[in-house]
Tab-separated table of C-alpha atoms in Angstrom:
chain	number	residue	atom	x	y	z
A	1	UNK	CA	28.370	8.023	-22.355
A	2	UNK	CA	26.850	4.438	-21.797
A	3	UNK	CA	29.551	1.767	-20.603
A	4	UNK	CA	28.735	-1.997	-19.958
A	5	UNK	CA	30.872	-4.696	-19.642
A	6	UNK	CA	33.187	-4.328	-22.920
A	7	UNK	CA	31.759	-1.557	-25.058
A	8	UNK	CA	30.840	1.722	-24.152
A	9	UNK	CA	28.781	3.887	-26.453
A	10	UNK	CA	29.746	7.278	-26.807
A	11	UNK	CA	28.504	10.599	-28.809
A	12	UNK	CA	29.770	10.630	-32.801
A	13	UNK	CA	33.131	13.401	-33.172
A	14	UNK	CA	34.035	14.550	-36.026
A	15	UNK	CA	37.311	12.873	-35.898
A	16	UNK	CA	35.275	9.833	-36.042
A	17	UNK	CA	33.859	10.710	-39.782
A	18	UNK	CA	37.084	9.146	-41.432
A	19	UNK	CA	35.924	5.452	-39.761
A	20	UNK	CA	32.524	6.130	-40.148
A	21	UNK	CA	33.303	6.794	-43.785
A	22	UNK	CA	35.866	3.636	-44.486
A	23	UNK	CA	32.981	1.664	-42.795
A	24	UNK	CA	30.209	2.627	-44.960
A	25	UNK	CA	32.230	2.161	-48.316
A	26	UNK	CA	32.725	-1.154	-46.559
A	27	UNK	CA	31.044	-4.224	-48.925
A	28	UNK	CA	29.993	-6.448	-46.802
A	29	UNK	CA	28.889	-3.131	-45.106
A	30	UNK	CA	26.980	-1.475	-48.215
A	31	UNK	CA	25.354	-5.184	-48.541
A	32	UNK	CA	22.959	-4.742	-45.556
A	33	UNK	CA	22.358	-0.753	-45.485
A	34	UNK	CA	19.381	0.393	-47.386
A	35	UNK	CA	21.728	3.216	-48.983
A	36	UNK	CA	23.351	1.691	-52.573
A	37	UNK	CA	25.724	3.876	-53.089
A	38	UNK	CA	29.413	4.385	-51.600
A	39	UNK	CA	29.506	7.784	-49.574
A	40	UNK	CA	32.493	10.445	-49.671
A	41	UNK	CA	33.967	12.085	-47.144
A	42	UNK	CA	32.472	15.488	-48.093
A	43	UNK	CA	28.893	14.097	-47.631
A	44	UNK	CA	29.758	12.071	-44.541
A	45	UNK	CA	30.789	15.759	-43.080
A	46	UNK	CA	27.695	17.329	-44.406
A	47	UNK	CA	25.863	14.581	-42.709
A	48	UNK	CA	27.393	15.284	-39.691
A	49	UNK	CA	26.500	19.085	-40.232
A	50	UNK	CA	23.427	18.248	-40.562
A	51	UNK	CA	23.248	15.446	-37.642
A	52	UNK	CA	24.670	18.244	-34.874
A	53	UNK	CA	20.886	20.632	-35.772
A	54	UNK	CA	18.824	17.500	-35.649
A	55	UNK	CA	17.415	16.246	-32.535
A	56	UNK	CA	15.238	13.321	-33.693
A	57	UNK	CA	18.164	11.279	-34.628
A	58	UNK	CA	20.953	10.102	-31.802
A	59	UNK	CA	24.144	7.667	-33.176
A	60	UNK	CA	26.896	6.421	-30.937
A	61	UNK	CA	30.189	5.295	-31.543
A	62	UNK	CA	30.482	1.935	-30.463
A	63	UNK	CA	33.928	1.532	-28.344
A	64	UNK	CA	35.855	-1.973	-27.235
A	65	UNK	CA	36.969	-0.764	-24.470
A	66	UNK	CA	39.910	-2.969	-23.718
A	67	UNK	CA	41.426	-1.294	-26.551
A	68	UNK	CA	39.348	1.918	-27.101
A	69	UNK	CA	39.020	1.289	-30.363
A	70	UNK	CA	35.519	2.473	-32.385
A	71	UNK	CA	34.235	-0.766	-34.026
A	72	UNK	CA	30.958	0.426	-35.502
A	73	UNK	CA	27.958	2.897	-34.611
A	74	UNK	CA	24.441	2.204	-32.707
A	75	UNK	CA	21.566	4.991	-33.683
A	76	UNK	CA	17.806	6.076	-32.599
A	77	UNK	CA	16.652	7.710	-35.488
A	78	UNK	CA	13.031	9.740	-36.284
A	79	UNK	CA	12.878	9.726	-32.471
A	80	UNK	CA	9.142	10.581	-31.639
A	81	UNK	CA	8.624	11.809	-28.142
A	82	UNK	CA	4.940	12.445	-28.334
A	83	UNK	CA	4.468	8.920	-29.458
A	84	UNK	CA	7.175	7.454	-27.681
A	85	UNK	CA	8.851	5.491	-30.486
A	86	UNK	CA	12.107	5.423	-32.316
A	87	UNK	CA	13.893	3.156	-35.241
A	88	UNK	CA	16.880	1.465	-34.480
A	89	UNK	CA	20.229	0.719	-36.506
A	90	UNK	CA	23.422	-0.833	-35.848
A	91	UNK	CA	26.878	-0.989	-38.003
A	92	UNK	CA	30.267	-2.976	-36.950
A	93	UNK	CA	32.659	-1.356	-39.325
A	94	UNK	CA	35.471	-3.348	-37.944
A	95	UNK	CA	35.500	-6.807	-39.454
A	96	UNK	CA	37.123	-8.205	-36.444
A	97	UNK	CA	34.789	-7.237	-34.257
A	98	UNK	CA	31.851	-8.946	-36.022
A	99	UNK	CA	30.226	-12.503	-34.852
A	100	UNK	CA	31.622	-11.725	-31.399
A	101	UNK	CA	28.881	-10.799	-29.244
A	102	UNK	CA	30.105	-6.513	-29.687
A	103	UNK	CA	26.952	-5.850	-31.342
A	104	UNK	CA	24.110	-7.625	-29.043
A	105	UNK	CA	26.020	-5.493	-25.634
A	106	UNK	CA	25.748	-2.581	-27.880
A	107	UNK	CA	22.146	-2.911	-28.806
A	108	UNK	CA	21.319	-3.922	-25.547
A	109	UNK	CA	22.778	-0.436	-24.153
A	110	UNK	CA	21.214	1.434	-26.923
A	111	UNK	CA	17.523	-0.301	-26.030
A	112	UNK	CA	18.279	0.461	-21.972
A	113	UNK	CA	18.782	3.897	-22.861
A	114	UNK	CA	15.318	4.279	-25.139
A	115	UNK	CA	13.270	2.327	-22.555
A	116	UNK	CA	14.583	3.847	-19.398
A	117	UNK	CA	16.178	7.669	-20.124
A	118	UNK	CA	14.142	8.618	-23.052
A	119	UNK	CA	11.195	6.722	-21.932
A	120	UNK	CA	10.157	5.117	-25.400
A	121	UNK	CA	7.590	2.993	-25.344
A	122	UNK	CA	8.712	1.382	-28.657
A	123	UNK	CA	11.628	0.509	-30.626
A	124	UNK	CA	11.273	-0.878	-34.263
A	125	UNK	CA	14.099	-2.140	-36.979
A	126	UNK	CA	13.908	-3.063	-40.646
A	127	UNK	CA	15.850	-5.527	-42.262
A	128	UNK	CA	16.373	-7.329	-45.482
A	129	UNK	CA	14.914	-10.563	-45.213
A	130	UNK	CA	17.894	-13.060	-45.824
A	131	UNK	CA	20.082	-11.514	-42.950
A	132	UNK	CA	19.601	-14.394	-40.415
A	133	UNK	CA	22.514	-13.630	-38.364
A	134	UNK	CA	20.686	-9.855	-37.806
A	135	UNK	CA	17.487	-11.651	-37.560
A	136	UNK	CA	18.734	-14.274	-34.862
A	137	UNK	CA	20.425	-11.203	-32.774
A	138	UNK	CA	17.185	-8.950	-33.038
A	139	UNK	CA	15.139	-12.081	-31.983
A	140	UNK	CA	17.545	-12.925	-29.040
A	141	UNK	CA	16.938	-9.138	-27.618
A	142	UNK	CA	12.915	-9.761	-27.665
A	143	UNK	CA	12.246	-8.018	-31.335
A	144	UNK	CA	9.335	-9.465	-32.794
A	145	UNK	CA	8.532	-9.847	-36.388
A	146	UNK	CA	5.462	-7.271	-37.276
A	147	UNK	CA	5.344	-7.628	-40.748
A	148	UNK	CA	7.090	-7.849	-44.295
A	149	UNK	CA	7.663	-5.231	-46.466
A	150	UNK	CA	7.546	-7.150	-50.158
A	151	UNK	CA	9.477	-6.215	-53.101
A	152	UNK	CA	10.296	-3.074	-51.322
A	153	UNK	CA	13.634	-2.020	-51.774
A	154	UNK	CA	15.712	-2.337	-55.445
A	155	UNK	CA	18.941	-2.986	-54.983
A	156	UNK	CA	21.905	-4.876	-57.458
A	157	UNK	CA	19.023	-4.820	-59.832
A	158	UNK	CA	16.265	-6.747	-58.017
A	159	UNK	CA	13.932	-6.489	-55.482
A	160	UNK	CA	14.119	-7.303	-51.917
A	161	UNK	CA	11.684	-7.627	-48.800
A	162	UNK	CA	11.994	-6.162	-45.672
A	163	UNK	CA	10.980	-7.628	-42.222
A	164	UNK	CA	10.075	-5.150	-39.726
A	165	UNK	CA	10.777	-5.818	-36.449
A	166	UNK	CA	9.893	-4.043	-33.148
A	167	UNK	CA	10.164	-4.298	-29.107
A	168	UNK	CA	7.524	-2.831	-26.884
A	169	UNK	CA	9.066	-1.840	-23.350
A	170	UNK	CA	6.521	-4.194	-21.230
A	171	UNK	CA	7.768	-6.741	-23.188
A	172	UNK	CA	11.194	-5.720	-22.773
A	173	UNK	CA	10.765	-5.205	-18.735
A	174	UNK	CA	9.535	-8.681	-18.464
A	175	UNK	CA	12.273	-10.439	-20.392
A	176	UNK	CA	14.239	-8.796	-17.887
A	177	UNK	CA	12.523	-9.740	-14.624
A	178	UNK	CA	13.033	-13.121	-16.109
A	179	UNK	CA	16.755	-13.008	-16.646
């Protein structure tokens, strides 16, 4: 478990799957995930199934802890040990929750945690371009833009870029020494 200030990131339960679920069917949710389609409880449980036998992926349920309430999840996913680099990905389920700083503490746990326990030496993102409130966060923790993915992903019958981003851990150790 990974607790600072008000959020604390904890493993996914399978009592959490019902959230998880509700957040994912979500619209404005489903809006900025590359996955189109709604998901069912049956497949969020195979998922899970699936999740537990995987060690390349790690998601956390994001906790307010004033309230202990699960807002949203924080993942690594395709970690790579030998080259020392994993994707990121962040969801606030909990419309409440959003635009109020829950989701930079989170991230900034999540990146702590790659840098200094798992000893990445890289952290990347993709987003659709058009998200400028994910953009401005990502760019506020030190992500850099690396390139555009054009006309990459179909979705609501057109095509959309995607910006990768990533954060190399020098650069993340000296935004730090400068805070």
């Amino acid at each position: 478990m990974l607790e600072c200030n008000d959020i604390r990131l904890r493993d996914i339960e399978e009592y959490d799957l019902e959230s998880i679920c509700r957040w994912r069917n979500d619209e404005s949710v489903l809006d900025n995930l590359f996955s189109y389609l709604p998901v069912s409880l049956a497949k969020q449980k195979r998922w899970y199934e699936n999740y537990l036998k995987d060690n390349t992926n790690q998601t956390f349920v994001i906790e307010y802890t004033i309230q202990n309430k699960p807002i949203g999840t924080v993942s690594l996913l395709h970690i790579d040990h030998k080259n020392q680099i994993a994707e990121i990905s962040i969801l606030i389920g909990e419309k409440d929750y959003r635009g109020k700083g829950m989701a930079k503490q989170a991230l900034t746990q999540l990146i702590n945690y790659g840098f200094n326990q798992l000893n990445l030496n890289r952290l990347f993102l993709q987003l659709f371009e058009g998200n400028e409130p994910a953009l401005r966060l990502y760019e506020s923790l030190g992500f850099k833009r690396e390139g555009l993915l054009r006309s990459h992903h179909y979705k609501k019958g057109a095509f959309h870029n995607i910006i990768v981003m990533g954060l190399l851990k020098d650069e993340y150790l000296m935004n730090q020494a400068k805070d």
